[in-house]
Each structure stands twice: as structure tokens, then as C-alpha cells.
Coordinates of C-alpha atoms and ligand atoms in Angstrom, one line a residue:
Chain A
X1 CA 125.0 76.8 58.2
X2 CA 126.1 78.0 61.3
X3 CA 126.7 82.0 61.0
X4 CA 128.0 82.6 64.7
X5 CA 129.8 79.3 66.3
X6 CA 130.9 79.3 70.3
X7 CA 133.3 76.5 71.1
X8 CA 134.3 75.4 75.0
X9 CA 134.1 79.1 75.6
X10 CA 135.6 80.0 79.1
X11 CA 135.4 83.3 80.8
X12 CA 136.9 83.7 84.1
X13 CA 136.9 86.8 86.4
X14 CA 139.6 87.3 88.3
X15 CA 138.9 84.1 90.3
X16 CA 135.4 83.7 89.5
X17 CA 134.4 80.8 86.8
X18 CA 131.8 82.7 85.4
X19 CA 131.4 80.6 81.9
X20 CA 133.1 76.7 82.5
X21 CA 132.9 75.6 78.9
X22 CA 130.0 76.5 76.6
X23 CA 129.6 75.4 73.1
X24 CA 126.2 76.5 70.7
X25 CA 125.5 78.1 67.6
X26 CA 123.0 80.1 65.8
X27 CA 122.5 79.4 62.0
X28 CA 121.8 82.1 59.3
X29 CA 118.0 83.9 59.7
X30 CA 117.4 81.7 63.2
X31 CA 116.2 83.4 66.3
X32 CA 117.9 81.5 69.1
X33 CA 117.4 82.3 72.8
X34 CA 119.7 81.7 75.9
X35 CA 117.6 81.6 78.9
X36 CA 118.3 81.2 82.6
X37 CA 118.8 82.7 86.2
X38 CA 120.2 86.0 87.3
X39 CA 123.4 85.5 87.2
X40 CA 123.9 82.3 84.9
X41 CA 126.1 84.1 83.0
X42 CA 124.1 85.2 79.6
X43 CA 125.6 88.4 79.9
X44 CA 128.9 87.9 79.9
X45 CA 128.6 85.1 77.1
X46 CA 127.4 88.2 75.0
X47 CA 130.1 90.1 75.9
X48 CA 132.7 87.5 75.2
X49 CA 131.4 87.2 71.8
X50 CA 131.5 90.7 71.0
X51 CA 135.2 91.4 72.4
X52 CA 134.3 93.3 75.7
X53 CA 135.8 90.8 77.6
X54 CA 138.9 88.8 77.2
X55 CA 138.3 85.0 77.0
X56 CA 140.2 82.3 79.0
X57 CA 139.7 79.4 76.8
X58 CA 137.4 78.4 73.2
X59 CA 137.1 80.0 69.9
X60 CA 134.2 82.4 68.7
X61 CA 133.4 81.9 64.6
X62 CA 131.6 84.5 62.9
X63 CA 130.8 83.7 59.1
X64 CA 133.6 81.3 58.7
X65 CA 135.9 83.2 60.7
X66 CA 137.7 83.1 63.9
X67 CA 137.1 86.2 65.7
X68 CA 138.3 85.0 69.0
X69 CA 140.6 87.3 69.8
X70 CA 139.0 90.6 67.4
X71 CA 138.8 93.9 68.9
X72 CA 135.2 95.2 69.8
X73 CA 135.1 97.9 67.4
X74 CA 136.2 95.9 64.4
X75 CA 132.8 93.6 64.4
X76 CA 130.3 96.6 63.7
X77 CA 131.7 96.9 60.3
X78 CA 131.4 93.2 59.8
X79 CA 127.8 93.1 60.4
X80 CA 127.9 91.7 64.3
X81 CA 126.8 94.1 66.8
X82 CA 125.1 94.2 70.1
X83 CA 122.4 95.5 72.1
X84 CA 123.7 96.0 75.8
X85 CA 121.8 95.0 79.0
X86 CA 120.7 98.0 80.3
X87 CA 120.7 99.7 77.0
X88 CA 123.8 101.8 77.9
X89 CA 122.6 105.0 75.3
X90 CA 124.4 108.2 75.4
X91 CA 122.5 110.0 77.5
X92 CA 123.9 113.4 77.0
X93 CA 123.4 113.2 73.3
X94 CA 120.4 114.1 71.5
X95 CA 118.3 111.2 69.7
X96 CA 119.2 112.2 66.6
X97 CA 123.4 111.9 67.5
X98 CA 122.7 108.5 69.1
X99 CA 121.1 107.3 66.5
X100 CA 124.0 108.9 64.3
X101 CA 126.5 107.5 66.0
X102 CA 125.3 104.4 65.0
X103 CA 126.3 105.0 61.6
X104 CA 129.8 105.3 62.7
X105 CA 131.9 103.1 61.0
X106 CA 129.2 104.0 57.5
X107 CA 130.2 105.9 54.6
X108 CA 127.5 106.6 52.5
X109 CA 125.0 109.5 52.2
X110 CA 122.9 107.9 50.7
X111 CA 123.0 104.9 52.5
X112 CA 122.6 106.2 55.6
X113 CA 119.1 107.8 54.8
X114 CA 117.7 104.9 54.0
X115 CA 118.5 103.5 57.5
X116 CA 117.7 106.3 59.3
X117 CA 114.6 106.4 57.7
X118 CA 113.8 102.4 58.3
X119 CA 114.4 102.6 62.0
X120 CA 112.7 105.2 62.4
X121 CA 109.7 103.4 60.8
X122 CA 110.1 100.5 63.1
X123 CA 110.1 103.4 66.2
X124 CA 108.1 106.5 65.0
X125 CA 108.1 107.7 68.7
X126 CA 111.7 108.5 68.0
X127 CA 111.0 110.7 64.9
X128 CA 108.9 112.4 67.2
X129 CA 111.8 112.5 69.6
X130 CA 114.5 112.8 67.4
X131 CA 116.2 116.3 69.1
X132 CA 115.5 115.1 72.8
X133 CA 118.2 114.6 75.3
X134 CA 118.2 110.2 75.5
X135 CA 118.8 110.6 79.1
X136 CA 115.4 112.1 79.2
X137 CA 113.6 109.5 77.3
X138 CA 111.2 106.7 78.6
X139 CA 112.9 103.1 79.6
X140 CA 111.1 101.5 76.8
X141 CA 112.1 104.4 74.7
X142 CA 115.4 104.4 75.6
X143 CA 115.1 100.4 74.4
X144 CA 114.0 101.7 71.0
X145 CA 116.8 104.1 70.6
X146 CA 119.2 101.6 71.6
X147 CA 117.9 98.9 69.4
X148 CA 117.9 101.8 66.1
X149 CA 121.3 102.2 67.2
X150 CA 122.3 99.0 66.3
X151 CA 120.4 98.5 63.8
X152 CA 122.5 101.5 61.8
X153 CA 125.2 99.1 61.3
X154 CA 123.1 97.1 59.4
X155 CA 124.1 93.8 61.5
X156 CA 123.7 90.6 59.8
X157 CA 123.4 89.1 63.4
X158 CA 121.9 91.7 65.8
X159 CA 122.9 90.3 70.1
X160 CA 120.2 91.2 71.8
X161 CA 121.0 91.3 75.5
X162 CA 117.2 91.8 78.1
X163 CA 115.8 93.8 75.5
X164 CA 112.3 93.2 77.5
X165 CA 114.0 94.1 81.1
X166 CA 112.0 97.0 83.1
X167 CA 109.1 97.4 80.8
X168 CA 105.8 97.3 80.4
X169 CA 103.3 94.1 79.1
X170 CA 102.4 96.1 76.1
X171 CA 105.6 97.3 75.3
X172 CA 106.8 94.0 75.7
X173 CA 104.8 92.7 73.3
X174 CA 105.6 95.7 70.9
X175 CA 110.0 95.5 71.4
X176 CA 109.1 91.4 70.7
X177 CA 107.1 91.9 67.3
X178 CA 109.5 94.3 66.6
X179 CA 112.8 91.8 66.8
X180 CA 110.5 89.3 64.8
X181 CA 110.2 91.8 61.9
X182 CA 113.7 92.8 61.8
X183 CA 114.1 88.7 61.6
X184 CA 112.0 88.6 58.7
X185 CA 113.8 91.3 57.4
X186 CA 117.2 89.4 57.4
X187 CA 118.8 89.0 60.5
X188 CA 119.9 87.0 62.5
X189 CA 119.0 87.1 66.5
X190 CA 120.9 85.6 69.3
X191 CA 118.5 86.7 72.5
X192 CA 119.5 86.7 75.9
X193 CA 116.2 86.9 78.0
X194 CA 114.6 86.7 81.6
X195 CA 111.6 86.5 80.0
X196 CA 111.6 82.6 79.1
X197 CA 107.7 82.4 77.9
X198 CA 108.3 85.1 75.4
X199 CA 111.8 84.2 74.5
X200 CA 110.6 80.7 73.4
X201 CA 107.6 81.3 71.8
X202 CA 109.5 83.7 69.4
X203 CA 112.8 81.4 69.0
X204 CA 113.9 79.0 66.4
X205 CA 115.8 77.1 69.1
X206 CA 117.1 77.8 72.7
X207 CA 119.9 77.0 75.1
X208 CA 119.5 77.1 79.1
X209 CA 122.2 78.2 81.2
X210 CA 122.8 77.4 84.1
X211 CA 125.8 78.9 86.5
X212 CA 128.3 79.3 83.3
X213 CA 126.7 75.6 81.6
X214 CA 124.3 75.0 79.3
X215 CA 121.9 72.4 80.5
X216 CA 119.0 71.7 77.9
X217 CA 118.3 72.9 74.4
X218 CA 115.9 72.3 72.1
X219 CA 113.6 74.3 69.9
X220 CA 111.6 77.3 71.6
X221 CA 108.2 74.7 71.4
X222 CA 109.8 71.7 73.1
X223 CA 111.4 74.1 75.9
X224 CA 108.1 75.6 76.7
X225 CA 106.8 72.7 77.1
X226 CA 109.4 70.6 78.9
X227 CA 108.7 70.4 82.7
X228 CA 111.7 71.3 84.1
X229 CA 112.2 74.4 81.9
X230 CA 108.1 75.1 83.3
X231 CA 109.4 74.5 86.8
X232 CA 112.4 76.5 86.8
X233 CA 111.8 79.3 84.2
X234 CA 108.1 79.7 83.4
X235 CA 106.5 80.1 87.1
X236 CA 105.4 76.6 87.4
Chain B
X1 CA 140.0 148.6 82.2
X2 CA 143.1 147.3 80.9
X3 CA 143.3 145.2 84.3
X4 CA 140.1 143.2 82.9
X5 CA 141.9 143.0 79.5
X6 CA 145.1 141.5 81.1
X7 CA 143.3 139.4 83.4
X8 CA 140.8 137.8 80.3
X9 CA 144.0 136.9 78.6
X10 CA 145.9 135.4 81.5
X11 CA 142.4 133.5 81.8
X12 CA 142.4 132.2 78.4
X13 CA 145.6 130.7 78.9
X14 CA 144.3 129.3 81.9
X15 CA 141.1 128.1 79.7
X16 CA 143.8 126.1 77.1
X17 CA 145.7 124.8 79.6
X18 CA 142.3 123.4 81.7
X19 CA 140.9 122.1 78.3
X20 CA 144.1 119.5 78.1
X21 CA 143.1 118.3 81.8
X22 CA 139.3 117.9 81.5
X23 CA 139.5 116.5 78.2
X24 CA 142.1 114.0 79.0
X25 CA 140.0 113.5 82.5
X26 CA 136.3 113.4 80.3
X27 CA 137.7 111.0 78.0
X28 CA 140.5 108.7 79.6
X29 CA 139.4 109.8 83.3
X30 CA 142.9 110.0 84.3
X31 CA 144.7 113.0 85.9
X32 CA 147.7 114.1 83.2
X33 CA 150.3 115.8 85.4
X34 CA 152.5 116.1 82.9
X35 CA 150.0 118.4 81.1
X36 CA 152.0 121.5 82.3
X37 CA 155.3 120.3 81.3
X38 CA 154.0 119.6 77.6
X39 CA 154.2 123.5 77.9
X40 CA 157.6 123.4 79.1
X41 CA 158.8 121.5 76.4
X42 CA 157.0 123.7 74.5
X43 CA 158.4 126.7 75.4
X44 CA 162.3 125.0 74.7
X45 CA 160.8 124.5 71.4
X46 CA 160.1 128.1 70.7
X47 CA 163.5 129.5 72.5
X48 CA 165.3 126.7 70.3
X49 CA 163.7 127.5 67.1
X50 CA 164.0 131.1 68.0
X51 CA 167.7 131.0 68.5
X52 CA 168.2 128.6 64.8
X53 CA 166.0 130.4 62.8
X54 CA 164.9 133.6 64.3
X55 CA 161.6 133.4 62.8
X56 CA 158.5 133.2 65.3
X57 CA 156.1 131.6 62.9
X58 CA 158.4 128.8 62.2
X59 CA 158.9 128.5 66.4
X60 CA 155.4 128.5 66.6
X61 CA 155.1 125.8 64.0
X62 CA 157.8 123.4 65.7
X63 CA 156.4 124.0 69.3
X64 CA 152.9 123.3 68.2
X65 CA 154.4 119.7 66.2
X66 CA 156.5 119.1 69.2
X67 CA 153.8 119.0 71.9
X68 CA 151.2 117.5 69.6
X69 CA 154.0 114.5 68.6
X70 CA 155.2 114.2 72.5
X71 CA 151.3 113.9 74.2
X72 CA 150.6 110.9 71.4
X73 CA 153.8 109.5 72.9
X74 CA 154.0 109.8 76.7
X75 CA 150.0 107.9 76.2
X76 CA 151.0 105.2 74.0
X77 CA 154.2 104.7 75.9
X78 CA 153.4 106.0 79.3
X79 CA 149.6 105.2 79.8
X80 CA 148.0 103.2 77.2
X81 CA 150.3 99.8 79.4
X82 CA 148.2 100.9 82.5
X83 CA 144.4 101.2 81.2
X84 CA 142.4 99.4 83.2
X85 CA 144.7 100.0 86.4
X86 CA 144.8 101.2 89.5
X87 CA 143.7 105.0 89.2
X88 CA 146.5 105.5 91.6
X89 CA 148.9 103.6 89.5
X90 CA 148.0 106.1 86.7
X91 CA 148.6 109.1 88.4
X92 CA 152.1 108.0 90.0
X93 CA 153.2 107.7 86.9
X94 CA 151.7 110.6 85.4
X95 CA 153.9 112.3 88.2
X96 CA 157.0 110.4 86.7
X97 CA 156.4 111.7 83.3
X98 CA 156.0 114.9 84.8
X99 CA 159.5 115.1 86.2
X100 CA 161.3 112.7 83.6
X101 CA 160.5 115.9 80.8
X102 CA 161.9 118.9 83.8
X103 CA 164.8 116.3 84.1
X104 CA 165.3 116.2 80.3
X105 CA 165.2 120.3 80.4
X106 CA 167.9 120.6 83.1
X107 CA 169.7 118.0 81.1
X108 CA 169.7 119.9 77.9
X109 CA 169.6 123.3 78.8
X110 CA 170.4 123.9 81.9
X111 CA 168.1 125.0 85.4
X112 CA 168.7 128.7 84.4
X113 CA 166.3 130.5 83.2
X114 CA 166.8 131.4 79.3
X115 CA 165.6 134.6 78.1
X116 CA 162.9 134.2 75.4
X117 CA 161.7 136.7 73.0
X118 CA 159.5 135.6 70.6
X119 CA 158.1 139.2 69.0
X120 CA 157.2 142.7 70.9
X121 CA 153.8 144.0 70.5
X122 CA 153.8 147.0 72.0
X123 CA 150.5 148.5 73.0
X124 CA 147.6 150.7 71.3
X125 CA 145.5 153.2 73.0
X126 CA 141.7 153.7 72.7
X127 CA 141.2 157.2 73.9
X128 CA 141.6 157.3 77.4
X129 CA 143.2 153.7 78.7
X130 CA 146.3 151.8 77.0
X131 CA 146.4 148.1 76.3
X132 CA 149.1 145.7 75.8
X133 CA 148.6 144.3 72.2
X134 CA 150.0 141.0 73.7
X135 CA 147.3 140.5 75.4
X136 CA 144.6 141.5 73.2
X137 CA 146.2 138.6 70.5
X138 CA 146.0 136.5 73.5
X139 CA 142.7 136.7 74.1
X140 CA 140.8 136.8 70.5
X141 CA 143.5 133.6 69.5
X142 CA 142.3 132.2 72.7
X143 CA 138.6 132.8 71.8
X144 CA 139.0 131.2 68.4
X145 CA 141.1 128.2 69.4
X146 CA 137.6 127.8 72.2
X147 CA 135.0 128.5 69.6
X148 CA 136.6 125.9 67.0
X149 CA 136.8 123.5 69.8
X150 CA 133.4 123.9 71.0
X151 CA 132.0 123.7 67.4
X152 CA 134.6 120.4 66.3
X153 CA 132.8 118.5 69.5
X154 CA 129.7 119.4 68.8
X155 CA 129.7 119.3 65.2
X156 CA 132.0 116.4 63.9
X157 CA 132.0 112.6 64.1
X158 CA 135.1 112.8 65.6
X159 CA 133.8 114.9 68.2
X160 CA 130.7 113.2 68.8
X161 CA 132.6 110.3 69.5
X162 CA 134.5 111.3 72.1
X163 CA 131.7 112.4 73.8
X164 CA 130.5 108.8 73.2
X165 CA 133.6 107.7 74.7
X166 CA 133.7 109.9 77.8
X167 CA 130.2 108.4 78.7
X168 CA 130.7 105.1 78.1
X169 CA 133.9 103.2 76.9
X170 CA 131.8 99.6 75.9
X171 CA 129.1 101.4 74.2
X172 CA 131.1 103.4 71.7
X173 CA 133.1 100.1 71.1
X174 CA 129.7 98.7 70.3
X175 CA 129.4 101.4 67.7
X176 CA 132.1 101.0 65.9
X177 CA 134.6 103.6 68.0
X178 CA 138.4 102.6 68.3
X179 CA 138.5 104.0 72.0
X180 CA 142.3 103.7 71.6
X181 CA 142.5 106.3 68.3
X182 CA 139.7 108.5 70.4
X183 CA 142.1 109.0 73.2
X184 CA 145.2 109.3 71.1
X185 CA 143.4 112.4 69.0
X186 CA 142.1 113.7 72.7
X187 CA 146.2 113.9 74.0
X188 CA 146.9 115.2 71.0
X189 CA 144.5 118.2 70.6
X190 CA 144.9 118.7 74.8
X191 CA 149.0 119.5 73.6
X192 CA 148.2 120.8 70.6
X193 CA 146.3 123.4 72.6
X194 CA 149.5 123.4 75.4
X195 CA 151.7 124.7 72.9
X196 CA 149.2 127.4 72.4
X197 CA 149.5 128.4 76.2
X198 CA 153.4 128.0 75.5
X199 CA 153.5 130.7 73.3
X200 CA 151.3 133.2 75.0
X201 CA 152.3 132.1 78.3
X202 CA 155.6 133.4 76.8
X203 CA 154.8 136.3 75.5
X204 CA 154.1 137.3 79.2
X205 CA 157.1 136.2 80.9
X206 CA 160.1 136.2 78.5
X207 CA 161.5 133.6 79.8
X208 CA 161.5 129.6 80.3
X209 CA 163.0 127.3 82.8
X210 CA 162.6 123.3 83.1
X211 CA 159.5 124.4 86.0
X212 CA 157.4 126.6 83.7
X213 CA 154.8 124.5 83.2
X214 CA 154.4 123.8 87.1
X215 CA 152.7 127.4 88.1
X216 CA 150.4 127.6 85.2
X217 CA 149.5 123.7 85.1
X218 CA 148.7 123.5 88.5
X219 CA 147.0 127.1 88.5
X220 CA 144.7 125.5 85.3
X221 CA 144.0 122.2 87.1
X222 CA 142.4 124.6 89.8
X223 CA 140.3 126.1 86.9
X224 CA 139.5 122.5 85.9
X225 CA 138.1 121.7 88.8
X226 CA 136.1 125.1 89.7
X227 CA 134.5 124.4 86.2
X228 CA 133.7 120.8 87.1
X229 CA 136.4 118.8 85.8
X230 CA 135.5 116.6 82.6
X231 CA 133.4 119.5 81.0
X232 CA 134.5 121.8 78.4
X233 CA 132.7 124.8 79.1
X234 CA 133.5 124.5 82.4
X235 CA 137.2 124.4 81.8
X236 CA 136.8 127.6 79.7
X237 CA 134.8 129.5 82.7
X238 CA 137.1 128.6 85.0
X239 CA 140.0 129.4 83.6
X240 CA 138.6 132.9 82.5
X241 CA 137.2 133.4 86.4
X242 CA 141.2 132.5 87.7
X243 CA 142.7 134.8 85.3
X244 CA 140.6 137.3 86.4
X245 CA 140.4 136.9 90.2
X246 CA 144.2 136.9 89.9
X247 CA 145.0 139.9 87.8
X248 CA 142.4 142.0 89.9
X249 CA 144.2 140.7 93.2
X250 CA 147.1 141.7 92.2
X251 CA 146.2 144.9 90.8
X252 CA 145.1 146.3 94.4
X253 CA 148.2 146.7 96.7
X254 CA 146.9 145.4 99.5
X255 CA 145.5 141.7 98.1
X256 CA 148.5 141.9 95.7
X257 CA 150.9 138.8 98.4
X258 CA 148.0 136.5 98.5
X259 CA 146.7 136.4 94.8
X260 CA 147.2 132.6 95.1
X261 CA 146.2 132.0 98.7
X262 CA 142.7 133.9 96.9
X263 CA 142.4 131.8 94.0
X264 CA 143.1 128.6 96.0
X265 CA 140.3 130.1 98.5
X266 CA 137.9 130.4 95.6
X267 CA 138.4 126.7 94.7
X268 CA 137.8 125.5 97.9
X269 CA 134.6 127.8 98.5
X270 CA 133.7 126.7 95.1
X271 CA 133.9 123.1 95.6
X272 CA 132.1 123.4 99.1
X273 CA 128.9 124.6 97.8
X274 CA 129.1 122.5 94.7
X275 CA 131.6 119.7 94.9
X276 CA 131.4 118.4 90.8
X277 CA 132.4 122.5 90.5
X278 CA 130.6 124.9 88.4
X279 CA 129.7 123.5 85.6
X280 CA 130.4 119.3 86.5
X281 CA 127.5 116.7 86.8
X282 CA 126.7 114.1 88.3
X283 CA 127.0 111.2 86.8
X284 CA 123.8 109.0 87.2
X285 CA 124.5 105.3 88.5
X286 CA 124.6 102.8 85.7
X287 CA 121.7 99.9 86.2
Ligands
LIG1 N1 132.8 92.5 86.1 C1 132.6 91.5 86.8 N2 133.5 91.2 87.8 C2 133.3 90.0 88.6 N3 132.3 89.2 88.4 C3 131.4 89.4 87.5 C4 131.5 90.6 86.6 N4 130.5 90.6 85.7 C5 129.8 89.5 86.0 N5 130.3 88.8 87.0 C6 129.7 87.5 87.6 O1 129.6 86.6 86.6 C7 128.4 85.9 86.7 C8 127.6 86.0 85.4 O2 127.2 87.3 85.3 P1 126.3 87.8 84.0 O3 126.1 89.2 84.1 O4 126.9 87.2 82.8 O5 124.9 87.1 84.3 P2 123.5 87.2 83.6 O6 123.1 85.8 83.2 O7 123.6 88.1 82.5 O8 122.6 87.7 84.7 P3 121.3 88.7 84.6 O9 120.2 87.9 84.1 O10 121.1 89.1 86.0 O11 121.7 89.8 83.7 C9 127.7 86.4 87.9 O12 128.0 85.6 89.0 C10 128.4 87.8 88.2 O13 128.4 88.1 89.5
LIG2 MG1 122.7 89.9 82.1

């Protein structure tokens, strides 16, 4: 069953078309990727569904509700929060208050423990970190703190928005393992990447976008595989 | 001696009054020009209550649910319609609230001054030099009011969000953070902390007239911005320095005619050497 549902979504900026009618979903426990060019629009598709943006046209569902037109704020304590491109921390805070902050809309003690202890076994290097300034931290650091961040609202599906952008091969490889465990774990993963090879060969299904449509989808194998996807994405 | 005294409590009027402008700036970057007239109104408060009742604490009480009441207001009504305006737009209408609440004063009570008295301290002496008790209240209430500031930002959820929110509007939505609420609690402590400066501001000059607030409002937007406008700290040292710099001035004969032509000096020398002022950063370019 379909968890999150997009429907003839249209996003306009002033007079820029930036999204002309998309339609996909992600079902419970998937991975699904959106892949495509600088520019195609990913972002803002992202942004649309968490409520940064005001839409023009189509209908966002999140677990059999319409959320088209719910404030930003009010999806974290329903379990649907976001990553940002560019990972957008707070840099004057400490670790430790960033990672609090993502507890926000939390209650319990108790509770809150728990998580802060299971992020911070997914990233030990932010343990070790905890009372640093975030502006100070690493990019790929700074990735890990914003991924524990979101992952303090315990989010039944976690958007996930170039969490591979400026970093490393090896930490690329660990920020992907890391997204399939917290997968396993539970939740659901909607993955906006420039990274097509590793994008697909961790999704469940993909979509491609292309300038505001979505041209091809399939699941991460096929895509890999398809020649126009290895033409335009995967470097030939 | 009691020349530092006086001018460490005219500064930490100037400190409360700056704290409503750079937390208003930090967290809704907008310039509140009405800030000094929340003071004003303020002030009628304490000379009506004064005259009703006659008792200072309940004054104090009224002015201090008066201003709080009125800054939630003038943003929901005023500025919330504009977010996401023209900054330019803001501030012209910041300037219209500004002189719709002098226009109410004149309406209601006249463009007279009105003689306020809201309780004589007298002053004590410690050996050799005499101080005005006024001033000494002044000052530790100020100190207080700054300390419990300093420690509710640092130290509570509440607090820690609006530091969220001054950083980065989309981000603290994505934790959770009703940026509208943040900013609504942000105007009210800024007037909360106005009627403050009402009351000591006051205690000084015994009387209030629809421009009160103008002087002092525009005198702790100067402090504001020689502490780097947007940080608290910096509001605090700034105000302190101007209060200061413009008892001292006045306190020698000779500087005594341009105390403000001085303090204005400062804030341009200030902002010469280090435009984001004192304490103010940078903000690093967002990727
Ligand atoms: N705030 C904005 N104002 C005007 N145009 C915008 C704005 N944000 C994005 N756009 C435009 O909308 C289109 C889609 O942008 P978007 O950021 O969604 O792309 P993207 O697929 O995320 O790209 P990238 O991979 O580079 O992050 C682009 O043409 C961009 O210029
Ligand atoms: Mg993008």
C-alpha cells in the first residue's frame, strides 16, 4: 500500500514551471529514488511534499491522508520528515542541541534516550563530537548530524534530499549503508540523488525526472540497466 | 563614581530596549520601529494606572500586560500579512505602526506632557559618594531581567528554538518548530522587556508624552547596531557602552551639547572598523 501518494503535482515559481504535473508513490518499507539533472526539479518535489513550498495544482497523501495543504511543522509529529539539500544544520548550535532539537515536537524522557542513543550508534563520530559547534564539523559530518536530526522524530518515511552531495567515495558508501539499515529498521525512504549508480542499486523502484516530468520508472535493476538511463545518468 | 552608576543604569535601559530590536531583527529579520513606542504606551499605562489606583505594583503589572498584549497584536495584525515581502514594505509599515500608537496618545491624552510619579527613592550614601537608589534598582532589575534572558535562550526548548529559527526559518520547520508561535513569543518577550524600560525610563524623567519612546528607541537601535544587530550579547554591551558614553559626556561641561552628536560618532566609528558591529557575524553563504 502506498504510504506517501503525489498526484498531478504542480509547482510554479513565480513564472517558472518548475514541476508540470508529476504523479508517483512510495509504498510502506520501499526505498524509491528520483534521479535526474541539476535542475530537473527533485528538490522542489521534496519541498512540495513536506509544505515548504506552496503548490499550484495536485494532491500530496500521506498514510491515507490528504496533506496537500498541511503546514511544515505539523508533518514531524506525524512521522514525515526531511533531510534538506545542503543539510541546512544549525551551525551555531552545539551537536548535542541539534541533535536535541530534533526531538522537538517529543515528549518523553524516556523515549528520547533511546533515540539519542540509536543515532548515535548509527554515527559514533558524533558521540565523539557531541559538544562541538556543527558549523565546525566535517561536510560528511555535518550529513550525519543532519540525518540524526531527523531521525529524532522517529519518521515513518525519512525524505532524503543529496544525502551523498560533496563527499567522499568512502563516505559515500558509509551515509548509503547507513539509509539501507535505517530501511531495514522500518522506514521508509524517498531519495533524491545525483548519484544515479548508487541511488539504483540501493532502490526498490525509481522515477527519472526530467525538467519538472517524470520520464521512465522502473525498479533500481532495470534502470541501471536501461540504455538511456546509462547514457544520460550513469556516464555512458 | 556615581556618574558610572547613573550611566550603567541609563545603559541597561538602553540594553532592554536594544534586546526588543535584535531579537525581533535575529528572529523575523525585520526592523520594529514601533519598538519605542511599545514604551510609550507603556508609560500611559503606568500614569493611567497610577492616577486609578495609586498603587505602583499594580501600574507595573498593567503596563507590563499592556505592552506584552499590544507587540502579539501589531505582528499578527501588522506584520505577520507581509512575511515574505518586500523588506522595504516591512519597514514602511513598521513606521505606520510607529505613528498610528503617538496618534492614539495625542488622541487620548493629549500632546502635553503628563507628570508621572510612580514612587521616590531617594538616595543612600556609602561613605564618601551618594547614589540615586533609582538607579541602583535600575541597574540590578536590569541585570536580572539580562541574566534570565541569557539563561531562557540558552537553556530552554523554547529558546533553543528561536535560535533555530533565527538561523534558518525551513530547517526549524523541518523539526517540528511553528515559526509563527516562535516569532509571536519573540514580540512578546521584546515588549514584555519595553515595559521594563517604561518604568525605569520613568523613573528618570517623571514624565510621558505621545514621543517618549522616540529618543530612547532610536538611541537603543544605535546600541543594537554597535553590538551587531541580531545578537543578544551584543545588544546588552551596546546598550551598557551608550549609557555610559552619554552620562560621562554630559557629566563634563564642555562635551555636555554634543552627548548625542558623540554617541552617534561612536556608532559610525564603530561600524567603520567593523560593519556587523561589535559583537555581529557574518553570516556564511548558504550552498
Ligand atoms: N526559489 C526559487 N525561485 C525560482 N526558481 C527556483 C527556485 N528554486 C528552484 N528554482 C528553479 O526550479 C527548477 C528546479 O529546481 P530544483 O532545486 O528543484 O532542482 P533539483 O532537481 O533539486 O536540482 P539539483 O540536482 O541541482 O539540486 C530549477 O530550474 C530552479 O532554477
Ligand atoms: Mg536539489
Amino acid at each position: 500500500m502506498a504510504i506517501l501518494e503525489v498526484k498531478d503535482l504542480k509547482v510554479n515559481y513565480g513564472l517558472i514551471k518548475a514541476i508540470k504535473g508529476v504523479s508517483f508513490e512510495v509504498n510502506e518499507g520501499e526505498i524509491v529514488a528520483l534521479i535526474g539533472a541539476n535542475g530537473a526539479g527533485k528538490t522542489t518535489i521534496l519541498h512540495a511534499i513536506s509544505g515548504l513550498i506552496p503548490k499550484q495544482a495536485g494532491t500530496v497523501t500521506y498514510c491515507g491522508h490528504d496533506i496537500t495543504s498541511t503546514s511544515a511543522f505539523k508533518l514531524i509529529p506525524q512521522g514525515l520528515a526531511q533531510v534538506p539539500e545542503g543539510r541546512r544544520i544549525f551551525q551555531e548550535l552545539t551537536v548535542y542541541e541539534n541533535i536535541q532539537l530534533g526531538y522537538f515536537t517529543g515528549k518523553d524522557k524516556k523515549d528520547y534516550d533511546e533515540l539519542v542513543e540509536k543515532v548515535y550508534s548509527y554515527f559514533p563520530i558524533l558521540k565523539e563530537r557531541s559538544k562541538q559547534i556543527a558549523g565546525t564539523l566535517s561536510g560528511g559530518e555535518q550529513q550525519m548530524l543532519a540525518m540524526s536530526r531527523a531521525l529524532m522524530s522517529k519518521p515513518k518515511v525519512l525524505l532524503l534530499d543529496e544525502p551523498s552531495m560533496g563527499l567522499s567515495p568512502l563516505y559515500v558508501n558509509t551515509i548509503f549503508s547507513i539509509i539501507e539499515e535505517i530501511n531495514k529498521s522500518g522506514t521508509t525512504v524517498l531519495l533524491n540523488e545525483q548519484n544515479a549508480r548508487k541511488a539504483l542499486s540501493i532502490a526498490d523502484r525509481a522515477y527519472v525526472l526530467e525538467i519538472g516530468k517524470i520520464t521512465m520508472t522502473g525498479t533500481g535493476e532495470e534502470l541501471l540497466n536501461d540504455e538511456n538511463v546509462k547514457k544520460a545518468y550513469l556516464g555512458g | 563614581m556615581s556618574t558610572i552608576i547613573d550611566g550603567l543604569s541609563l545603559g541597561s535601559i538602553y540594553a532592554l530596549i536594544a534586546l526588543g530590536y535584535t531579537m525581533v531583527y535575529g528572529i523575523a529579520k525585520m526592523l520594529n520601529f514601533a519598538h519605542g513606542d511599545i514604551i510609550m504606551i507603556g508609560a500611559y499605562a503606568l500614569f493611567t494606572m497610577m492616577n486609578l489606583t495609586g498603587s505602583p505594583i499594580v501600574a507595573i503589572i498593567t503596563a507590563i500586560v499592556v505592552c506584552t498584549l499590544l507587540g502579539i497584536v501589531i505582528e499578527k495584525v501588522a506584520y505577520k500579512p507581509l512575511r515574505g515581502a518586500s523588506p522595504l514594505a516591512v519597514l514602511i509599515t513598521a513606521i505606520g505602526v510607529s505613528y498610528l500608537l503617538q496618534s492614539v496618545a495625542q488622541i487620548i491624552y493629549g500632546a502635553k506632557a503628563r507628570p508621572v510619579t510612580l514612587f521616590s527613592l531617594g538616595t543612600v550614601k556609602f561613605g564618601e559618594v551618594t547614589l540615586s537608589l533609582s538607579a541602583l534598582v535600575t541597574l540590578i532589575v536590569c541585570a536580572v531581567i539580562m541574566v534570565g534572558l541569557t539563561l531562557f535562550v540558552k537553556c530552554t526548548k523554547i529558546g533553543r528554538a528561536m535560535v533555530a529559527v533565527s538561523e534558518d526559518k525551513a530547517a526549524a520547520q523541518l523539526m517540528g518548530v511553528n515559526v509563527n508561535n516562535i516569532i509571536s513569543i519573540t514580540f512578546a518577550i521584546g515588549s514584555c522587556l519595553a515595559a521594563f524600560a517604561a518604568v525605569f525610563y520613568l523613573l528618570q524623567i517623571s514624565a510621558t508624552s505621545p514621543t517618549l519612546g522616540s529618543m530612547p528607541g532610536i538611541k537603543a537601535f544605535t546600541a543594537a547596531v554597535i553590538g551587531g544587530i541580531g545578537s543578544i550579547p551584543g545588544a546588552m554591551i551596546g546598550g551598557i557602552l551608550l549609557g555610559l558614553i552619554e552620562k560621562l559626556c554630559q557629566s563634563v561641561t564642555a562635551l555636555s551639547p554634543y552627548t548625542t552628536a558623540i554617541e552617534f560618532g561612536i556608532l559610525i566609528l564603530i561600524l567603520l572598523v567593523k560593519p556587523t558591529g561589535l559583537l555581529g557575524r557574518k553570516r556564511r553563504e548558504k550552498v
